């Protein structure tokens, strides 16, 4: 049985980590979050200690080591994107491996610094790249590998996940903290695409605003038109009529890839891989981090070249944008 500490216990993704720790028959020593709405812990580790202040959490970890000779083997990190780097460093300094949600960091050079810390501490940094374990994605990778070596696949990626006005007030609406739309909701797709289709050759950005981003990626084995948005208005009408607020589509050569299910145990399987020293490390995360960094810092070229059809959808100024202009 391994001992865990968890940072970011009140967030959306934390229950998947709590479940993974429990399902792999391990123990949670302590959790940290500035917000105290963490009743979900009762379903998994009611005896774990909980803190809302980093200093008291860190002190508790230190006291466990000195007074009971107990140390966390792993830190699970479920915090906002911009804090991942700092919390990973905390784990390594405490003699633990870090298991961190994506994006692992916001900038490629942060990976280089963490590699140095791995060498210095002897600990490892692991990333949650669960789409690599999804059966439909694994079958797609096999299909691509089996195809003629000169075959270049045409892919359309569309991911629309509606968010309310709260999004723009939260850290997710701050590009410096989340990395923007492409980073916040797209990084796992870019990882999947590079894992399946190989080396990146080209990265064009057609549209990038507060609520959407669109572009073109060319990999060794694929030409990908992509569109991401958090705006309900861009949803296809048939999706709205069903009362749904999310639409996800990956079309390969005009054929839809079905992967709507099969997500329930992926975090647990990632944890099992980490525990067997077979998880996804810093270098595994690099390509996707480079892609989203370049997208975030690119100057959109507009509707030129091979762009996603949704890129033409009308852009309506959001009330948040008006409010920001008034403040400035």
PDB file of C-alpha atoms in Angstrom:
ATOM      1  CA  UNK A   1       0.000   0.000   0.000  1.00  0.00           C
ATOM      2  CA  UNK A   2       1.345   3.408  -1.041  1.00  0.00           C
ATOM      3  CA  UNK A   3       0.656   6.694   0.707  1.00  0.00           C
ATOM      4  CA  UNK A   4      -0.738   9.674  -1.210  1.00  0.00           C
ATOM      5  CA  UNK A   5      -1.260  13.371  -0.635  1.00  0.00           C
ATOM      6  CA  UNK A   6      -3.689  15.279  -2.850  1.00  0.00           C
ATOM      7  CA  UNK A   7      -3.654  18.967  -3.784  1.00  0.00           C
ATOM      8  CA  UNK A   8      -6.862  20.393  -5.252  1.00  0.00           C
ATOM      9  CA  UNK A   9      -9.481  18.283  -3.479  1.00  0.00           C
ATOM     10  CA  UNK A  10     -12.536  20.438  -4.259  1.00  0.00           C
ATOM     11  CA  UNK A  11     -12.149  20.584  -8.029  1.00  0.00           C
ATOM     12  CA  UNK A  12     -14.087  18.874 -10.800  1.00  0.00           C
ATOM     13  CA  UNK A  13     -11.405  16.280 -11.524  1.00  0.00           C
ATOM     14  CA  UNK A  14     -10.445  15.397  -7.926  1.00  0.00           C
ATOM     15  CA  UNK A  15     -13.047  12.594  -7.510  1.00  0.00           C
ATOM     16  CA  UNK A  16     -11.417  10.653 -10.356  1.00  0.00           C
ATOM     17  CA  UNK A  17      -8.108  10.800  -8.518  1.00  0.00           C
ATOM     18  CA  UNK A  18      -9.681   9.852  -5.200  1.00  0.00           C
ATOM     19  CA  UNK A  19     -11.325   6.883  -6.906  1.00  0.00           C
ATOM     20  CA  UNK A  20      -8.062   5.874  -8.583  1.00  0.00           C
ATOM     21  CA  UNK A  21      -6.181   5.949  -5.274  1.00  0.00           C
ATOM     22  CA  UNK A  22      -8.928   3.861  -3.659  1.00  0.00           C
ATOM     23  CA  UNK A  23      -9.320   1.411  -6.541  1.00  0.00           C
ATOM     24  CA  UNK A  24      -5.587   0.693  -6.592  1.00  0.00           C
ATOM     25  CA  UNK A  25      -5.765  -0.174  -2.858  1.00  0.00           C
ATOM     26  CA  UNK A  26      -3.710   2.741  -1.622  1.00  0.00           C
ATOM     27  CA  UNK A  27      -4.089   5.294   1.158  1.00  0.00           C
ATOM     28  CA  UNK A  28      -4.672   9.052   1.226  1.00  0.00           C
ATOM     29  CA  UNK A  29      -2.841  10.716   4.106  1.00  0.00           C
ATOM     30  CA  UNK A  30      -3.880  14.325   3.574  1.00  0.00           C
ATOM     31  CA  UNK A  31      -5.489  16.708   1.112  1.00  0.00           C
ATOM     32  CA  UNK A  32      -5.234  20.433   0.472  1.00  0.00           C
ATOM     33  CA  UNK A  33      -7.579  22.976  -1.081  1.00  0.00           C
ATOM     34  CA  UNK A  34      -8.293  26.619  -0.383  1.00  0.00           C
ATOM     35  CA  UNK A  35     -12.007  25.777  -0.633  1.00  0.00           C
ATOM     36  CA  UNK A  36     -13.554  23.449   1.924  1.00  0.00           C
ATOM     37  CA  UNK A  37     -16.401  21.917  -0.101  1.00  0.00           C
ATOM     38  CA  UNK A  38     -14.746  18.512  -0.067  1.00  0.00           C
ATOM     39  CA  UNK A  39     -17.445  16.235   1.308  1.00  0.00           C
ATOM     40  CA  UNK A  40     -16.666  13.881  -1.578  1.00  0.00           C
ATOM     41  CA  UNK A  41     -13.689  12.711   0.494  1.00  0.00           C
ATOM     42  CA  UNK A  42     -16.098  10.916   2.820  1.00  0.00           C
ATOM     43  CA  UNK A  43     -16.887   8.476   0.026  1.00  0.00           C
ATOM     44  CA  UNK A  44     -13.250   7.484  -0.332  1.00  0.00           C
ATOM     45  CA  UNK A  45     -10.992   8.520   2.561  1.00  0.00           C
ATOM     46  CA  UNK A  46     -12.980   9.920   5.515  1.00  0.00           C
ATOM     47  CA  UNK A  47      -9.950   9.565   7.813  1.00  0.00           C
ATOM     48  CA  UNK A  48      -7.616  11.637   5.646  1.00  0.00           C
ATOM     49  CA  UNK A  49      -6.551  14.968   7.092  1.00  0.00           C
ATOM     50  CA  UNK A  50      -7.632  18.096   5.228  1.00  0.00           C
ATOM     51  CA  UNK A  51      -6.134  21.594   5.077  1.00  0.00           C
ATOM     52  CA  UNK A  52      -7.093  24.892   3.466  1.00  0.00           C
ATOM     53  CA  UNK A  53      -3.677  26.515   3.976  1.00  0.00           C
ATOM     54  CA  UNK A  54      -0.566  25.361   2.147  1.00  0.00           C
ATOM     55  CA  UNK A  55       1.673  26.153   5.116  1.00  0.00           C
ATOM     56  CA  UNK A  56      -0.300  23.943   7.506  1.00  0.00           C
ATOM     57  CA  UNK A  57      -0.519  21.160   4.928  1.00  0.00           C
ATOM     58  CA  UNK A  58       3.246  21.275   4.379  1.00  0.00           C
ATOM     59  CA  UNK A  59       3.847  21.341   8.135  1.00  0.00           C
ATOM     60  CA  UNK A  60       1.614  18.286   8.569  1.00  0.00           C
ATOM     61  CA  UNK A  61       3.541  16.334   5.923  1.00  0.00           C
ATOM     62  CA  UNK A  62       6.781  17.235   7.709  1.00  0.00           C
ATOM     63  CA  UNK A  63       5.414  16.183  11.112  1.00  0.00           C
ATOM     64  CA  UNK A  64       4.286  12.821   9.750  1.00  0.00           C
ATOM     65  CA  UNK A  65       7.835  12.187   8.590  1.00  0.00           C
ATOM     66  CA  UNK A  66       9.504  13.207  11.851  1.00  0.00           C
ATOM     67  CA  UNK A  67       7.006  11.836  14.360  1.00  0.00           C
ATOM     68  CA  UNK A  68       5.630   8.708  12.657  1.00  0.00           C
ATOM     69  CA  UNK A  69       8.180   7.975   9.933  1.00  0.00           C
ATOM     70  CA  UNK A  70       5.374   8.219   7.367  1.00  0.00           C
ATOM     71  CA  UNK A  71       5.885   9.992   4.057  1.00  0.00           C
ATOM     72  CA  UNK A  72       3.731  10.298   0.935  1.00  0.00           C
ATOM     73  CA  UNK A  73       4.983   8.200  -1.948  1.00  0.00           C
ATOM     74  CA  UNK A  74       2.952  10.260  -4.406  1.00  0.00           C
ATOM     75  CA  UNK A  75       1.319  13.693  -4.617  1.00  0.00           C
ATOM     76  CA  UNK A  76      -1.800  13.828  -6.804  1.00  0.00           C
ATOM     77  CA  UNK A  77      -2.160  17.308  -8.295  1.00  0.00           C
ATOM     78  CA  UNK A  78      -5.585  18.547  -9.454  1.00  0.00           C
ATOM     79  CA  UNK A  79      -5.071  22.295  -9.137  1.00  0.00           C
ATOM     80  CA  UNK A  80      -5.487  25.131 -11.688  1.00  0.00           C
ATOM     81  CA  UNK A  81      -3.114  24.871 -14.648  1.00  0.00           C
ATOM     82  CA  UNK A  82      -0.792  27.697 -13.669  1.00  0.00           C
ATOM     83  CA  UNK A  83      -0.104  26.111 -10.255  1.00  0.00           C
ATOM     84  CA  UNK A  84       0.892  22.677 -11.549  1.00  0.00           C
ATOM     85  CA  UNK A  85       4.573  23.551 -11.850  1.00  0.00           C
ATOM     86  CA  UNK A  86       4.822  24.788  -8.245  1.00  0.00           C
ATOM     87  CA  UNK A  87       2.901  21.868  -6.799  1.00  0.00           C
ATOM     88  CA  UNK A  88       4.963  19.347  -8.753  1.00  0.00           C
ATOM     89  CA  UNK A  89       8.086  20.947  -7.278  1.00  0.00           C
ATOM     90  CA  UNK A  90       6.577  20.685  -3.785  1.00  0.00           C
ATOM     91  CA  UNK A  91       6.033  16.956  -4.300  1.00  0.00           C
ATOM     92  CA  UNK A  92       9.574  16.344  -5.541  1.00  0.00           C
ATOM     93  CA  UNK A  93      11.093  18.317  -2.674  1.00  0.00           C
ATOM     94  CA  UNK A  94       9.087  16.175  -0.254  1.00  0.00           C
ATOM     95  CA  UNK A  95      10.589  12.997  -1.698  1.00  0.00           C
ATOM     96  CA  UNK A  96       7.440  11.984  -3.554  1.00  0.00           C
ATOM     97  CA  UNK A  97       6.593  11.382  -7.185  1.00  0.00           C
ATOM     98  CA  UNK A  98       4.023  13.757  -8.695  1.00  0.00           C
ATOM     99  CA  UNK A  99       0.945  12.574 -10.594  1.00  0.00           C
ATOM    100  CA  UNK A 100      -0.408  15.675 -12.291  1.00  0.00           C
ATOM    101  CA  UNK A 101      -3.393  16.540 -14.413  1.00  0.00           C
ATOM    102  CA  UNK A 102      -2.841  18.001 -17.867  1.00  0.00           C
ATOM    103  CA  UNK A 103      -1.535  20.362 -18.960  1.00  0.00           C
ATOM    104  CA  UNK A 104       1.487  19.348 -16.963  1.00  0.00           C
ATOM    105  CA  UNK A 105       2.881  22.890 -17.352  1.00  0.00           C
ATOM    106  CA  UNK A 106       2.047  25.878 -19.554  1.00  0.00           C
ATOM    107  CA  UNK A 107       5.403  26.363 -21.284  1.00  0.00           C
ATOM    108  CA  UNK A 108       7.890  23.918 -22.838  1.00  0.00           C
ATOM    109  CA  UNK A 109      10.836  25.320 -20.883  1.00  0.00           C
ATOM    110  CA  UNK A 110       9.077  24.445 -17.625  1.00  0.00           C
ATOM    111  CA  UNK A 111       9.502  20.797 -18.617  1.00  0.00           C
ATOM    112  CA  UNK A 112      13.266  21.297 -18.867  1.00  0.00           C
ATOM    113  CA  UNK A 113      13.416  22.709 -15.340  1.00  0.00           C
ATOM    114  CA  UNK A 114      11.357  19.800 -13.991  1.00  0.00           C
ATOM    115  CA  UNK A 115      13.692  17.324 -15.688  1.00  0.00           C
ATOM    116  CA  UNK A 116      16.535  18.897 -13.738  1.00  0.00           C
ATOM    117  CA  UNK A 117      14.532  18.509 -10.519  1.00  0.00           C
ATOM    118  CA  UNK A 118      13.874  14.852 -11.316  1.00  0.00           C
ATOM    119  CA  UNK A 119      17.625  14.303 -11.630  1.00  0.00           C
ATOM    120  CA  UNK A 120      18.302  16.275  -8.461  1.00  0.00           C
ATOM    121  CA  UNK A 121      15.708  14.514  -6.297  1.00  0.00           C
ATOM    122  CA  UNK A 122      15.526  11.055  -7.861  1.00  0.00           C
ATOM    123  CA  UNK A 123      11.729  11.384  -8.057  1.00  0.00           C
ATOM    124  CA  UNK A 124       9.479  11.220 -11.133  1.00  0.00           C
ATOM    125  CA  UNK A 125       6.773  13.397 -12.657  1.00  0.00           C
ATOM    126  CA  UNK A 126       3.817  11.557 -14.187  1.00  0.00           C
ATOM    127  CA  UNK A 127       1.097  12.999 -16.404  1.00  0.00           C
ATOM    128  CA  UNK A 128      -2.554  11.980 -16.809  1.00  0.00           C
ATOM    129  CA  UNK A 129      -2.802  11.211 -20.536  1.00  0.00           C
ATOM    130  CA  UNK A 130      -5.803   8.923 -20.297  1.00  0.00           C
ATOM    131  CA  UNK A 131      -6.910   9.096 -23.943  1.00  0.00           C
ATOM    132  CA  UNK A 132      -3.897   6.934 -24.780  1.00  0.00           C
ATOM    133  CA  UNK A 133      -5.615   4.150 -22.841  1.00  0.00           C
ATOM    134  CA  UNK A 134      -9.024   4.498 -24.495  1.00  0.00           C
ATOM    135  CA  UNK A 135      -9.818   1.400 -26.553  1.00  0.00           C
ATOM    136  CA  UNK A 136     -11.118   3.372 -29.549  1.00  0.00           C
ATOM    137  CA  UNK A 137      -7.946   5.481 -29.658  1.00  0.00           C
ATOM    138  CA  UNK A 138      -5.740   2.395 -29.348  1.00  0.00           C
ATOM    139  CA  UNK A 139      -7.585   0.775 -32.268  1.00  0.00           C
ATOM    140  CA  UNK A 140      -7.171   3.959 -34.316  1.00  0.00           C
ATOM    141  CA  UNK A 141      -3.419   3.968 -33.651  1.00  0.00           C
ATOM    142  CA  UNK A 142      -3.249   0.346 -34.852  1.00  0.00           C
ATOM    143  CA  UNK A 143      -5.229   1.238 -37.978  1.00  0.00           C
ATOM    144  CA  UNK A 144      -2.869   4.089 -38.814  1.00  0.00           C
ATOM    145  CA  UNK A 145       0.190   1.910 -38.223  1.00  0.00           C
ATOM    146  CA  UNK A 146      -1.225  -0.778 -40.509  1.00  0.00           C
ATOM    147  CA  UNK A 147      -2.026   1.642 -43.354  1.00  0.00           C
ATOM    148  CA  UNK A 148       0.307   2.315 -46.258  1.00  0.00           C
ATOM    149  CA  UNK A 149       3.255   4.405 -45.067  1.00  0.00           C
ATOM    150  CA  UNK A 150       2.482   7.156 -47.569  1.00  0.00           C
ATOM    151  CA  UNK A 151      -1.151   7.407 -46.436  1.00  0.00           C
ATOM    152  CA  UNK A 152      -1.992  10.821 -44.946  1.00  0.00           C
ATOM    153  CA  UNK A 153      -5.312  10.851 -43.083  1.00  0.00           C
ATOM    154  CA  UNK A 154      -7.739  13.795 -43.209  1.00  0.00           C
ATOM    155  CA  UNK A 155      -9.141  14.552 -39.758  1.00  0.00           C
ATOM    156  CA  UNK A 156     -11.716  17.037 -38.430  1.00  0.00           C
ATOM    157  CA  UNK A 157     -11.694  17.596 -34.673  1.00  0.00           C
ATOM    158  CA  UNK A 158     -14.633  19.461 -33.140  1.00  0.00           C
ATOM    159  CA  UNK A 159     -15.046  19.922 -29.406  1.00  0.00           C
ATOM    160  CA  UNK A 160     -17.765  22.235 -28.076  1.00  0.00           C
ATOM    161  CA  UNK A 161     -18.340  22.303 -24.344  1.00  0.00           C
ATOM    162  CA  UNK A 162     -20.655  25.127 -23.245  1.00  0.00           C
ATOM    163  CA  UNK A 163     -19.635  27.222 -20.256  1.00  0.00           C
ATOM    164  CA  UNK A 164     -21.645  29.868 -18.429  1.00  0.00           C
ATOM    165  CA  UNK A 165     -20.585  33.362 -17.388  1.00  0.00           C
ATOM    166  CA  UNK A 166     -18.812  31.948 -14.316  1.00  0.00           C
ATOM    167  CA  UNK A 167     -16.065  30.700 -16.624  1.00  0.00           C
ATOM    168  CA  UNK A 168     -14.824  34.204 -17.384  1.00  0.00           C
ATOM    169  CA  UNK A 169     -14.614  35.146 -13.712  1.00  0.00           C
ATOM    170  CA  UNK A 170     -12.776  31.956 -12.736  1.00  0.00           C
ATOM    171  CA  UNK A 171      -9.100  31.197 -13.349  1.00  0.00           C
ATOM    172  CA  UNK A 172     -10.156  29.316 -16.486  1.00  0.00           C
ATOM    173  CA  UNK A 173     -11.109  32.584 -18.160  1.00  0.00           C
ATOM    174  CA  UNK A 174      -7.680  34.088 -17.482  1.00  0.00           C
ATOM    175  CA  UNK A 175      -5.289  33.098 -20.280  1.00  0.00           C
ATOM    176  CA  UNK A 176      -2.265  33.631 -18.039  1.00  0.00           C
ATOM    177  CA  UNK A 177      -3.642  31.066 -15.587  1.00  0.00           C
ATOM    178  CA  UNK A 178      -5.367  28.521 -17.841  1.00  0.00           C
ATOM    179  CA  UNK A 179      -3.395  28.956 -21.047  1.00  0.00           C
ATOM    180  CA  UNK A 180      -6.535  29.854 -22.974  1.00  0.00           C
ATOM    181  CA  UNK A 181      -9.171  27.792 -24.759  1.00  0.00           C
ATOM    182  CA  UNK A 182      -6.792  25.520 -26.685  1.00  0.00           C
ATOM    183  CA  UNK A 183      -4.818  24.648 -23.561  1.00  0.00           C
ATOM    184  CA  UNK A 184      -7.700  24.354 -21.149  1.00  0.00           C
ATOM    185  CA  UNK A 185     -10.017  22.111 -23.162  1.00  0.00           C
ATOM    186  CA  UNK A 186      -7.840  20.913 -26.030  1.00  0.00           C
ATOM    187  CA  UNK A 187      -4.480  19.764 -24.696  1.00  0.00           C
ATOM    188  CA  UNK A 188      -5.530  16.119 -24.259  1.00  0.00           C
ATOM    189  CA  UNK A 189      -6.779  16.004 -27.862  1.00  0.00           C
ATOM    190  CA  UNK A 190      -3.485  17.374 -29.179  1.00  0.00           C
ATOM    191  CA  UNK A 191      -1.629  14.741 -27.183  1.00  0.00           C
ATOM    192  CA  UNK A 192      -3.853  12.033 -28.616  1.00  0.00           C
ATOM    193  CA  UNK A 193      -3.385  13.291 -32.186  1.00  0.00           C
ATOM    194  CA  UNK A 194       0.407  13.393 -31.911  1.00  0.00           C
ATOM    195  CA  UNK A 195       0.457   9.947 -30.260  1.00  0.00           C
ATOM    196  CA  UNK A 196      -1.574   8.461 -33.102  1.00  0.00           C
ATOM    197  CA  UNK A 197      -0.329  10.393 -36.134  1.00  0.00           C
ATOM    198  CA  UNK A 198       3.306  11.108 -35.337  1.00  0.00           C
ATOM    199  CA  UNK A 199       5.604  14.102 -35.580  1.00  0.00           C
ATOM    200  CA  UNK A 200       4.133  17.585 -35.939  1.00  0.00           C
ATOM    201  CA  UNK A 201       5.004  19.346 -39.199  1.00  0.00           C
ATOM    202  CA  UNK A 202       2.822  22.471 -39.209  1.00  0.00           C
ATOM    203  CA  UNK A 203       0.684  24.499 -36.822  1.00  0.00           C
ATOM    204  CA  UNK A 204      -1.583  27.270 -38.197  1.00  0.00           C
ATOM    205  CA  UNK A 205      -4.103  29.225 -36.118  1.00  0.00           C
ATOM    206  CA  UNK A 206      -7.096  30.647 -37.992  1.00  0.00           C
ATOM    207  CA  UNK A 207      -9.230  32.009 -35.140  1.00  0.00           C
ATOM    208  CA  UNK A 208      -8.489  32.689 -31.466  1.00  0.00           C
ATOM    209  CA  UNK A 209     -10.851  34.649 -29.201  1.00  0.00           C
ATOM    210  CA  UNK A 210     -12.159  34.544 -25.643  1.00  0.00           C
ATOM    211  CA  UNK A 211     -14.614  31.719 -26.460  1.00  0.00           C
ATOM    212  CA  UNK A 212     -13.191  29.757 -29.410  1.00  0.00           C
ATOM    213  CA  UNK A 213     -10.093  28.727 -31.292  1.00  0.00           C
ATOM    214  CA  UNK A 214      -9.606  27.076 -34.667  1.00  0.00           C
ATOM    215  CA  UNK A 215      -6.640  25.979 -36.684  1.00  0.00           C
ATOM    216  CA  UNK A 216      -4.809  23.443 -38.793  1.00  0.00           C
ATOM    217  CA  UNK A 217      -2.261  20.878 -37.633  1.00  0.00           C
ATOM    218  CA  UNK A 218      -0.217  18.753 -39.962  1.00  0.00           C
ATOM    219  CA  UNK A 219       1.327  15.610 -38.546  1.00  0.00           C
ATOM    220  CA  UNK A 220       3.488  12.970 -40.182  1.00  0.00           C
ATOM    221  CA  UNK A 221       0.371  10.893 -40.943  1.00  0.00           C
ATOM    222  CA  UNK A 222      -2.540  13.366 -40.772  1.00  0.00           C
ATOM    223  CA  UNK A 223      -3.938  16.737 -41.814  1.00  0.00           C
ATOM    224  CA  UNK A 224      -6.131  17.994 -38.960  1.00  0.00           C
ATOM    225  CA  UNK A 225      -8.663  20.831 -39.021  1.00  0.00           C
ATOM    226  CA  UNK A 226      -9.720  21.630 -35.475  1.00  0.00           C
ATOM    227  CA  UNK A 227     -12.276  23.828 -33.741  1.00  0.00           C
ATOM    228  CA  UNK A 228     -12.810  24.305 -29.999  1.00  0.00           C
ATOM    229  CA  UNK A 229     -15.368  26.492 -28.243  1.00  0.00           C
ATOM    230  CA  UNK A 230     -17.075  27.096 -24.909  1.00  0.00           C
ATOM    231  CA  UNK A 231     -19.925  29.113 -26.500  1.00  0.00           C
ATOM    232  CA  UNK A 232     -23.351  27.454 -26.482  1.00  0.00           C
ATOM    233  CA  UNK A 233     -24.382  29.371 -29.603  1.00  0.00           C
ATOM    234  CA  UNK A 234     -21.954  27.479 -31.845  1.00  0.00           C
ATOM    235  CA  UNK A 235     -23.521  24.099 -31.052  1.00  0.00           C
ATOM    236  CA  UNK A 236     -25.275  22.397 -33.979  1.00  0.00           C
ATOM    237  CA  UNK A 237     -29.042  22.898 -33.789  1.00  0.00           C
ATOM    238  CA  UNK A 238     -29.725  19.173 -33.542  1.00  0.00           C
ATOM    239  CA  UNK A 239     -27.575  19.033 -30.400  1.00  0.00           C
ATOM    240  CA  UNK A 240     -29.426  21.965 -28.823  1.00  0.00           C
ATOM    241  CA  UNK A 241     -32.779  20.307 -29.577  1.00  0.00           C
ATOM    242  CA  UNK A 242     -31.647  17.269 -27.597  1.00  0.00           C
ATOM    243  CA  UNK A 243     -31.001  19.518 -24.606  1.00  0.00           C
ATOM    244  CA  UNK A 244     -27.272  18.830 -24.726  1.00  0.00           C
ATOM    245  CA  UNK A 245     -24.566  21.396 -24.055  1.00  0.00           C
ATOM    246  CA  UNK A 246     -21.567  19.441 -25.307  1.00  0.00           C
ATOM    247  CA  UNK A 247     -20.620  18.165 -28.739  1.00  0.00           C
ATOM    248  CA  UNK A 248     -17.516  16.118 -29.474  1.00  0.00           C
ATOM    249  CA  UNK A 249     -16.572  14.789 -32.888  1.00  0.00           C
ATOM    250  CA  UNK A 250     -13.476  13.302 -34.476  1.00  0.00           C
ATOM    251  CA  UNK A 251     -14.068  12.474 -38.126  1.00  0.00           C
ATOM    252  CA  UNK A 252     -11.319  10.556 -39.927  1.00  0.00           C
ATOM    253  CA  UNK A 253     -11.644  10.344 -43.703  1.00  0.00           C
ATOM    254  CA  UNK A 254     -15.285  11.369 -43.188  1.00  0.00           C
ATOM    255  CA  UNK A 255     -15.938   8.489 -40.785  1.00  0.00           C
ATOM    256  CA  UNK A 256     -16.881   9.315 -37.200  1.00  0.00           C
ATOM    257  CA  UNK A 257     -14.656   7.893 -34.470  1.00  0.00           C
ATOM    258  CA  UNK A 258     -16.890   6.580 -31.700  1.00  0.00           C
ATOM    259  CA  UNK A 259     -15.394   7.210 -28.278  1.00  0.00           C
ATOM    260  CA  UNK A 260     -18.275   8.643 -26.272  1.00  0.00           C
ATOM    261  CA  UNK A 261     -17.999   5.904 -23.650  1.00  0.00           C
ATOM    262  CA  UNK A 262     -15.182   4.010 -22.018  1.00  0.00           C
ATOM    263  CA  UNK A 263     -13.945   6.830 -19.774  1.00  0.00           C
ATOM    264  CA  UNK A 264     -15.052   5.612 -16.345  1.00  0.00           C
ATOM    265  CA  UNK A 265     -11.884   3.799 -15.284  1.00  0.00           C
ATOM    266  CA  UNK A 266      -9.192   5.526 -17.345  1.00  0.00           C
ATOM    267  CA  UNK A 267      -7.713   7.481 -14.425  1.00  0.00           C
ATOM    268  CA  UNK A 268      -7.481   4.260 -12.421  1.00  0.00           C
ATOM    269  CA  UNK A 269      -5.660   2.592 -15.294  1.00  0.00           C
ATOM    270  CA  UNK A 270      -3.249   5.534 -15.527  1.00  0.00           C
ATOM    271  CA  UNK A 271      -2.544   5.161 -11.804  1.00  0.00           C
ATOM    272  CA  UNK A 272      -1.940   1.435 -12.225  1.00  0.00           C
ATOM    273  CA  UNK A 273       0.620   2.232 -14.894  1.00  0.00           C
ATOM    274  CA  UNK A 274       2.371   4.758 -12.636  1.00  0.00           C
ATOM    275  CA  UNK A 275       2.466   2.294  -9.761  1.00  0.00           C
ATOM    276  CA  UNK A 276       4.100  -0.219 -12.129  1.00  0.00           C
ATOM    277  CA  UNK A 277       6.613   2.437 -13.238  1.00  0.00           C
ATOM    278  CA  UNK A 278       4.995   2.427 -16.683  1.00  0.00           C
ATOM    279  CA  UNK A 279       3.273   5.816 -16.662  1.00  0.00           C
ATOM    280  CA  UNK A 280       3.626   8.856 -18.913  1.00  0.00           C
ATOM    281  CA  UNK A 281       6.508  11.134 -17.964  1.00  0.00           C
ATOM    282  CA  UNK A 282       7.771  14.583 -18.864  1.00  0.00           C
ATOM    283  CA  UNK A 283       8.858  13.776 -22.413  1.00  0.00           C
ATOM    284  CA  UNK A 284       5.509  12.148 -23.167  1.00  0.00           C
ATOM    285  CA  UNK A 285       3.842  15.484 -22.391  1.00  0.00           C
ATOM    286  CA  UNK A 286       6.233  17.654 -24.421  1.00  0.00           C
ATOM    287  CA  UNK A 287       4.621  17.658 -27.885  1.00  0.00           C
ATOM    288  CA  UNK A 288       1.170  18.682 -26.640  1.00  0.00           C
ATOM    289  CA  UNK A 289       2.693  21.390 -24.420  1.00  0.00           C
ATOM    290  CA  UNK A 290       4.613  22.762 -27.404  1.00  0.00           C
ATOM    291  CA  UNK A 291       1.483  22.716 -29.571  1.00  0.00           C
ATOM    292  CA  UNK A 292      -0.691  24.665 -27.116  1.00  0.00           C
ATOM    293  CA  UNK A 293       2.124  27.104 -26.330  1.00  0.00           C
ATOM    294  CA  UNK A 294       2.550  27.885 -30.022  1.00  0.00           C
ATOM    295  CA  UNK A 295      -1.223  28.221 -30.519  1.00  0.00           C
ATOM    296  CA  UNK A 296      -1.498  30.585 -27.550  1.00  0.00           C
ATOM    297  CA  UNK A 297       1.259  32.826 -28.868  1.00  0.00           C
ATOM    298  CA  UNK A 298       0.324  32.704 -32.561  1.00  0.00           C
ATOM    299  CA  UNK A 299      -1.167  35.556 -34.527  1.00  0.00           C
ATOM    300  CA  UNK A 300      -4.345  34.189 -36.173  1.00  0.00           C
ATOM    301  CA  UNK A 301      -4.160  34.234 -39.973  1.00  0.00           C
ATOM    302  CA  UNK A 302      -7.932  34.412 -40.502  1.00  0.00           C
ATOM    303  CA  UNK A 303      -9.965  32.210 -42.816  1.00  0.00           C
ATOM    304  CA  UNK A 304      -7.143  31.259 -45.145  1.00  0.00           C
ATOM    305  CA  UNK A 305      -6.083  27.839 -46.359  1.00  0.00           C
ATOM    306  CA  UNK A 306      -7.667  24.651 -45.076  1.00  0.00           C
ATOM    307  CA  UNK A 307      -9.780  25.757 -42.124  1.00  0.00           C
ATOM    308  CA  UNK A 308     -12.487  24.021 -40.082  1.00  0.00           C
ATOM    309  CA  UNK A 309     -16.040  24.797 -41.339  1.00  0.00           C
ATOM    310  CA  UNK A 310     -17.085  25.970 -37.847  1.00  0.00           C
ATOM    311  CA  UNK A 311     -14.421  28.686 -38.005  1.00  0.00           C
ATOM    312  CA  UNK A 312     -16.875  30.703 -40.104  1.00  0.00           C
ATOM    313  CA  UNK A 313     -19.472  30.809 -37.322  1.00  0.00           C
ATOM    314  CA  UNK A 314     -20.390  34.324 -36.283  1.00  0.00           C
ATOM    315  CA  UNK A 315     -18.483  35.752 -33.347  1.00  0.00           C
ATOM    316  CA  UNK A 316     -20.700  37.684 -30.931  1.00  0.00           C
ATOM    317  CA  UNK A 317     -19.069  39.968 -28.375  1.00  0.00           C
ATOM    318  CA  UNK A 318     -19.506  38.477 -24.925  1.00  0.00           C
ATOM    319  CA  UNK A 319     -20.725  40.648 -22.007  1.00  0.00           C
ATOM    320  CA  UNK A 320     -17.484  39.803 -20.235  1.00  0.00           C
ATOM    321  CA  UNK A 321     -15.519  41.432 -23.049  1.00  0.00           C
ATOM    322  CA  UNK A 322     -17.645  44.583 -22.781  1.00  0.00           C
ATOM    323  CA  UNK A 323     -17.130  44.684 -19.029  1.00  0.00           C
ATOM    324  CA  UNK A 324     -13.376  44.300 -19.458  1.00  0.00           C
ATOM    325  CA  UNK A 325     -13.251  47.201 -21.915  1.00  0.00           C
ATOM    326  CA  UNK A 326     -15.173  49.411 -19.515  1.00  0.00           C
ATOM    327  CA  UNK A 327     -12.774  48.570 -16.681  1.00  0.00           C
ATOM    328  CA  UNK A 328      -9.822  49.444 -18.876  1.00  0.00           C
TER     329      UNK A 328
END
